Amino acid sequence: MPSLLDRFRGCLLGQAVADGLGAPWEGLPADLIFVKGPAEKIVQHASGEVLQYTDDTQMAIGVAEALIKAGRIDQDVLIQAFVANYEPDRGYGQGARRLLSAVAEGGDWRELVQSILPGGSFGNGGAMRVAPVGLFFHNDLDRVAHEAALSAEVTHAHPLGIDGARLLALAVALAIRQSEFEASMFFSELHARAETEEFQWQLATIQKLDPLDAIGMFGNSLEAHRSVVTAIACFAASPRDYSTAIRYAIGQGDDVDTLAAMAGAISGAHLGIGQIPSRLVVALENDEKGRDYLGQLASQLHERFQELA
Ligand code: F2R
Ligand code: MG
Ligand code: MG
């Protein structure tokens, strides 16, 4: 069984690797990926080219850094971490780009988050970056849900954007708590904690299905309610094999860096770093906040978790 530290590493690196595998294919329809890829070949990554992560992982790094600094989600610390790490070329969502640029120029996130998109964003940005919250509070599911909501609120004010983040963080926490994946307990816990009607419906439905049949049912696009349950299903359909979970995610088409990043974070948390093919881990970019930094960040997060436990 992987150690807790291996699971922390597996989660952060599993997200980054999957994000990098999916990134070149983001926005393409599934049939084109099938013809030009296919997903099976994409996850083999025979070229060995450097895997560049995107906004999903860059923002997850910000969440981990903020947790290490404050020991909880302090929303002002978090937004400043996002701003400090922000590199627009990493492929940010339009709303996120506008919000982070405005905060960098002195704007107040509490006002901007309500006004940039009508009713606040329901993009999957709150969920794609939340995995470190699931790691850090995995011993206490109520706390996971609460801190995940706080982490989403700085950029995503819409209830669906917030609920997506809560559920993804809970999926990471449950995946780390289960030594053997148990689908009915996993999904009934998520269903019981969903707060919005849409996610309640999706999680009630998936409980009646084989996760493999559910992957194609709930969407593959930039919105939280069209990607979070799909990514969770990709993990649940392959709880013992990281590459297969990522293959399912990339095979869906459209927002595939994000589907893969979310599935990769859950799978890595469950299986640990030892189960992520090393040829993929070594292919990950290793500049300032690349592979080595992600490994150190996972260790620091784990150390801080133990201090506060
Ligand atoms: N944005 C992208 N990819 C497209 C462009 C990348 C391209 N390859 C490049 O090189 O530039 N990817 C990233 O964005 C997603 C996460 O987005 P996030 O952080 O949630 O941003 P945002 O802007 O808040 O929401 C995303 C879109 O959802 C729609 N939307 C959200 N709330 C809405 C509302 N209230 N009303 C109407 N529409 C709403 C909008 O279209 C937003 O732009 C990830 O895929 C990440 O990888
Ligand atoms: Mg991205
Ligand atoms: Mg994306």
Coordinates of C-alpha atoms and ligand atoms in Angstrom, one line a residue:
M1 CA 0.0 0.0 0.0
P2 CA 1.4 3.5 -0.8
S3 CA 2.4 5.7 2.1
L4 CA 0.5 8.9 2.7
L5 CA 3.5 10.9 1.3
D6 CA 3.5 8.8 -1.9
R7 CA -0.2 9.6 -2.2
F8 CA 0.4 13.3 -1.8
R9 CA 3.1 13.1 -4.5
G10 CA 1.0 10.9 -6.7
C11 CA -1.8 13.4 -6.6
L12 CA 0.2 16.5 -7.5
L13 CA 2.4 14.8 -10.1
G14 CA -0.5 12.7 -11.4
Q15 CA -2.5 15.9 -12.0
A16 CA 0.5 17.7 -13.7
V17 CA 1.4 14.7 -16.0
A18 CA -2.2 14.2 -17.1
D19 CA -2.7 17.9 -17.7
G20 CA 0.4 17.9 -19.9
L21 CA -0.7 14.8 -21.8
G22 CA -4.1 16.4 -22.5
A23 CA -3.0 20.0 -23.1
P24 CA -2.1 19.7 -26.9
W25 CA -5.6 18.2 -27.5
E26 CA -7.7 20.6 -25.5
G27 CA -10.7 21.9 -27.5
L28 CA -10.6 19.1 -30.1
P29 CA -13.6 16.8 -30.6
A30 CA -13.4 13.2 -29.6
D31 CA -13.6 11.9 -33.1
L32 CA -10.6 14.0 -34.2
I33 CA -8.6 12.8 -31.2
F34 CA -9.6 9.3 -32.1
V35 CA -8.2 9.8 -35.6
K36 CA -5.1 11.8 -34.8
G37 CA -4.3 10.3 -31.4
P38 CA -5.8 8.0 -30.4
A39 CA -6.0 8.5 -26.6
E40 CA -4.3 5.1 -26.0
K41 CA -1.3 6.3 -27.9
I42 CA -1.3 9.7 -26.4
V43 CA -1.0 8.2 -22.9
Q44 CA 1.9 6.0 -24.0
H45 CA 3.7 9.2 -24.9
A46 CA 6.2 7.4 -27.1
S47 CA 7.9 10.6 -28.3
G48 CA 9.0 11.4 -24.8
E49 CA 8.6 15.2 -25.5
V50 CA 8.4 17.5 -22.6
L51 CA 4.9 17.6 -21.0
Q52 CA 4.0 21.2 -20.3
Y53 CA 1.2 21.7 -17.7
T54 CA -1.4 24.3 -18.1
D55 CA -3.5 26.7 -15.9
D56 CA -5.0 23.7 -14.1
T57 CA -1.7 22.7 -12.5
Q58 CA -0.4 26.2 -12.1
M59 CA -3.4 27.1 -10.0
A60 CA -3.2 23.8 -8.0
I61 CA 0.3 24.8 -7.2
G62 CA -1.1 28.1 -5.9
V63 CA -3.6 26.2 -3.7
A64 CA -0.9 24.0 -2.2
E65 CA 1.4 27.0 -1.6
A66 CA -1.5 28.9 0.2
L67 CA -2.3 25.8 2.4
I68 CA 1.4 25.5 3.4
K69 CA 1.5 29.2 4.2
A70 CA -1.7 29.6 6.2
G71 CA -2.6 26.0 7.2
R72 CA -6.1 26.6 5.8
I73 CA -7.7 28.4 2.9
D74 CA -7.2 32.1 3.6
Q75 CA -8.9 33.6 0.6
D76 CA -6.6 36.7 0.4
V77 CA -3.5 34.5 0.6
L78 CA -4.9 32.2 -2.1
I79 CA -5.7 34.9 -4.6
Q80 CA -2.3 36.4 -4.2
A81 CA -0.7 33.0 -4.8
F82 CA -2.7 32.8 -8.1
V83 CA -1.6 36.3 -9.1
A84 CA 2.0 35.6 -8.3
N85 CA 2.1 32.4 -10.3
Y86 CA 0.0 33.7 -13.2
E87 CA 1.4 33.1 -16.7
P88 CA -1.3 33.9 -19.3
D89 CA 0.3 31.5 -21.8
R90 CA -0.7 28.5 -19.7
G91 CA -4.2 28.7 -21.3
Y92 CA -6.4 30.3 -18.7
G93 CA -10.2 30.6 -19.0
Q94 CA -11.4 34.0 -20.2
G95 CA -13.0 35.0 -16.9
A96 CA -10.1 33.8 -14.8
R97 CA -7.7 35.8 -17.1
R98 CA -9.7 39.0 -16.6
L99 CA -10.0 38.5 -12.9
L100 CA -6.4 37.7 -12.2
S101 CA -5.2 40.6 -14.4
A102 CA -7.5 43.0 -12.6
V103 CA -6.4 41.8 -9.1
A104 CA -2.8 42.2 -10.2
E105 CA -3.6 45.8 -10.9
G106 CA -5.1 46.4 -7.5
G107 CA -8.7 45.3 -8.1
D108 CA -10.8 43.7 -5.3
W109 CA -11.5 40.0 -6.1
R110 CA -14.7 40.2 -3.9
E111 CA -16.2 42.6 -6.4
L112 CA -14.7 41.2 -9.6
V113 CA -15.8 37.7 -8.9
Q114 CA -19.5 38.7 -9.0
S115 CA -19.3 41.0 -12.0
I116 CA -17.0 39.4 -14.7
L117 CA -19.4 36.6 -15.6
P118 CA -23.1 36.9 -14.9
G119 CA -24.0 35.3 -11.6
G120 CA -20.3 34.4 -11.1
S121 CA -18.3 31.7 -13.0
F122 CA -19.5 28.1 -13.2
G123 CA -16.3 27.2 -15.1
N124 CA -14.4 24.1 -14.0
G125 CA -11.5 26.3 -12.7
G126 CA -12.5 25.9 -9.1
A127 CA -12.5 22.1 -9.4
M128 CA -9.4 21.7 -11.6
R129 CA -7.1 23.2 -9.0
V130 CA -8.7 22.0 -5.7
A131 CA -7.0 18.6 -5.3
P132 CA -4.5 19.8 -2.6
V133 CA -7.5 20.7 -0.4
G134 CA -8.7 17.1 -0.6
L135 CA -5.3 15.9 0.4
F136 CA -4.7 18.3 3.2
F137 CA -8.1 17.8 5.0
H138 CA -8.8 14.2 4.0
N139 CA -9.3 13.1 7.6
D140 CA -12.3 15.4 7.9
L141 CA -14.8 15.4 5.0
D142 CA -16.9 18.3 6.4
R143 CA -13.7 20.4 6.4
V144 CA -12.8 19.3 2.9
A145 CA -16.1 20.5 1.6
H146 CA -15.9 23.8 3.6
E147 CA -12.3 24.7 2.6
A148 CA -12.9 23.6 -1.0
A149 CA -15.8 26.0 -1.2
L150 CA -13.7 28.8 0.2
S151 CA -11.0 28.0 -2.4
A152 CA -13.4 28.2 -5.3
E153 CA -15.1 31.4 -4.1
V154 CA -12.2 33.7 -5.0
T155 CA -12.8 33.2 -8.7
H156 CA -16.0 31.2 -9.1
A157 CA -19.0 32.7 -7.3
H158 CA -21.7 30.5 -9.1
P159 CA -23.1 27.7 -6.9
L160 CA -22.2 25.1 -9.7
G161 CA -18.6 26.3 -9.8
I162 CA -18.4 26.0 -6.1
D163 CA -20.1 22.6 -5.8
G164 CA -17.9 21.2 -8.6
A165 CA -14.8 22.2 -6.5
R166 CA -16.3 20.7 -3.3
L167 CA -17.1 17.4 -5.0
L168 CA -13.7 17.1 -6.7
A169 CA -11.9 17.7 -3.4
L170 CA -14.1 15.2 -1.7
A171 CA -13.3 12.6 -4.4
V172 CA -9.6 13.1 -3.8
A173 CA -10.1 12.8 0.0
L174 CA -12.3 9.6 -0.4
A175 CA -9.7 8.1 -2.9
I176 CA -6.9 8.7 -0.4
R177 CA -9.0 7.2 2.5
Q178 CA -9.9 4.0 0.6
S179 CA -7.1 1.4 0.3
E180 CA -9.3 -0.6 -2.0
F181 CA -11.7 1.4 -4.1
E182 CA -15.3 0.8 -3.2
A183 CA -17.6 2.5 -5.8
S184 CA -20.9 2.4 -3.9
M185 CA -19.5 4.0 -0.7
F186 CA -17.5 6.5 -2.8
F187 CA -20.5 7.7 -4.9
S188 CA -23.1 7.6 -2.1
E189 CA -20.8 9.8 0.0
L190 CA -20.4 12.3 -2.9
H191 CA -24.1 12.2 -3.6
A192 CA -25.0 12.9 0.0
R193 CA -22.7 16.0 0.0
A194 CA -23.7 17.5 -3.3
E195 CA -25.5 20.8 -2.8
T196 CA -26.8 21.7 -6.2
E197 CA -29.7 19.9 -8.0
E198 CA -27.6 19.2 -11.1
F199 CA -24.8 17.5 -9.2
Q200 CA -27.3 15.7 -7.0
W201 CA -28.9 14.3 -10.2
Q202 CA -25.7 13.3 -11.8
L203 CA -24.4 11.6 -8.7
A204 CA -27.8 9.8 -8.1
T205 CA -27.6 8.6 -11.7
I206 CA -24.1 7.4 -11.6
Q207 CA -24.8 5.2 -8.6
K208 CA -27.1 3.1 -10.7
L209 CA -24.5 2.6 -13.5
D210 CA -21.2 1.0 -14.2
P211 CA -18.8 3.9 -14.1
L212 CA -17.5 3.0 -17.6
D213 CA -21.0 3.5 -19.0
A214 CA -21.3 6.8 -17.2
I215 CA -18.2 8.5 -18.6
G216 CA -19.9 9.7 -21.7
M217 CA -23.1 10.9 -20.0
F218 CA -22.3 14.1 -18.2
G219 CA -20.3 16.2 -20.6
N220 CA -16.7 17.2 -21.5
S221 CA -16.6 21.0 -21.6
L222 CA -15.3 24.0 -19.6
E223 CA -18.3 24.1 -17.2
A224 CA -18.0 22.4 -13.8
H225 CA -21.3 20.6 -14.3
R226 CA -20.1 19.3 -17.7
S227 CA -16.8 17.9 -16.6
V228 CA -16.4 17.2 -12.8
V229 CA -18.5 14.0 -12.6
T230 CA -17.1 12.8 -16.0
A231 CA -13.5 13.1 -14.6
I232 CA -14.6 11.3 -11.4
A233 CA -16.2 8.5 -13.5
C234 CA -12.9 8.1 -15.5
F235 CA -11.1 7.4 -12.2
A236 CA -13.9 5.1 -10.9
A237 CA -13.8 3.1 -14.2
S238 CA -10.1 2.4 -13.7
P239 CA -9.3 2.7 -10.0
R240 CA -6.2 0.4 -10.3
D241 CA -4.6 1.9 -13.4
Y242 CA -3.6 5.5 -13.8
S243 CA -2.9 5.4 -17.6
T244 CA -6.3 3.9 -18.3
A245 CA -8.1 6.6 -16.3
I246 CA -6.2 9.3 -18.2
R247 CA -6.9 7.5 -21.5
Y248 CA -10.6 7.6 -20.8
A249 CA -10.5 11.3 -20.0
I250 CA -8.5 12.3 -23.1
G251 CA -10.8 10.1 -25.3
Q252 CA -13.8 12.3 -24.4
G253 CA -12.6 15.2 -26.4
D254 CA -13.1 19.0 -25.7
D255 CA -11.7 20.0 -22.3
V256 CA -9.3 17.1 -22.1
D257 CA -6.4 18.8 -20.2
T258 CA -8.9 19.5 -17.4
L259 CA -10.7 16.1 -17.5
A260 CA -7.3 14.4 -17.4
A261 CA -5.9 16.7 -14.7
M262 CA -8.9 16.0 -12.4
A263 CA -8.9 12.3 -13.1
G264 CA -5.1 12.2 -12.7
A265 CA -5.2 14.0 -9.3
I266 CA -7.8 11.5 -7.9
S267 CA -6.0 8.5 -9.4
G268 CA -2.6 9.6 -8.2
A269 CA -4.0 10.2 -4.7
H270 CA -5.5 6.7 -4.6
L271 CA -2.5 4.8 -6.2
G272 CA 0.5 6.8 -5.1
I273 CA 3.4 8.1 -7.1
G274 CA 4.8 4.5 -7.6
Q275 CA 1.9 3.6 -9.9
I276 CA 2.3 6.5 -12.3
P277 CA 4.6 5.4 -15.1
S278 CA 8.0 6.9 -14.5
R279 CA 8.5 7.6 -18.2
L280 CA 5.6 10.0 -17.9
V281 CA 6.9 11.6 -14.7
V282 CA 10.4 12.2 -16.2
A283 CA 8.8 13.8 -19.3
L284 CA 7.2 16.5 -17.2
E285 CA 8.7 20.0 -17.5
N286 CA 11.2 20.7 -14.9
D287 CA 11.8 24.4 -14.9
E288 CA 11.2 26.7 -11.9
K289 CA 7.9 25.1 -10.8
G290 CA 8.2 21.9 -12.6
R291 CA 8.6 18.2 -11.6
D292 CA 11.1 18.7 -8.8
Y293 CA 9.2 21.6 -7.3
L294 CA 5.9 19.6 -7.4
G295 CA 7.6 16.8 -5.5
Q296 CA 8.9 19.2 -2.9
L297 CA 5.5 20.9 -2.6
A298 CA 3.9 17.5 -2.0
S299 CA 6.4 16.8 0.8
Q300 CA 5.9 20.3 2.4
L301 CA 2.1 19.9 2.2
H302 CA 2.4 16.4 3.8
E303 CA 4.7 17.8 6.6
R304 CA 2.3 20.7 7.3
F305 CA -0.6 18.2 7.3
Q306 CA 1.3 16.1 10.0
E307 CA 2.1 19.2 12.1
L308 CA -1.6 20.2 12.2
A309 CA -3.1 16.7 12.5
Ligands
F2R1 N1 -9.7 28.2 -21.2 C1 -9.1 27.1 -21.4 N2 -9.0 26.7 -22.7 C2 -9.4 27.4 -23.9 C3 -8.3 28.2 -24.5 C4 -6.9 27.6 -24.3 C5 -6.1 27.8 -25.5 N3 -5.6 26.4 -25.9 C6 -5.0 28.8 -25.4 O1 -3.9 28.4 -25.7 O2 -5.3 29.9 -25.0 N4 -8.7 26.3 -20.5 C7 -8.8 26.5 -19.1 O3 -10.1 27.1 -18.8 C8 -10.9 26.1 -18.1 C9 -11.1 26.6 -16.7 O4 -11.7 27.8 -16.8 P1 -12.1 28.7 -15.5 O5 -10.9 28.9 -14.7 O6 -13.2 28.1 -14.9 O7 -12.4 30.1 -16.3 P2 -13.8 30.9 -16.5 O8 -13.5 31.9 -17.5 O9 -14.2 31.4 -15.2 O10 -14.9 29.8 -17.0 C10 -14.6 29.0 -18.2 C11 -15.7 29.3 -19.2 O11 -17.0 28.8 -18.8 C12 -18.0 29.6 -19.3 N5 -18.8 30.2 -18.2 C13 -18.5 30.2 -16.9 N6 -19.4 30.8 -16.1 C14 -20.3 31.4 -16.9 C15 -21.4 32.2 -16.8 N7 -21.9 32.6 -15.6 N8 -22.1 32.5 -17.9 C16 -21.7 32.1 -19.1 N9 -20.6 31.4 -19.4 C17 -19.9 31.0 -18.3 C18 -17.3 30.7 -20.1 O12 -17.2 30.3 -21.5 C19 -16.0 30.8 -19.5 O13 -15.0 31.4 -20.3 C20 -10.1 24.8 -18.1 O14 -10.5 24.1 -19.2 C21 -8.7 25.3 -18.3 O15 -7.9 24.3 -18.8
MG2 MG -5.8 24.0 -18.7
MG3 MG -9.0 22.8 -19.8

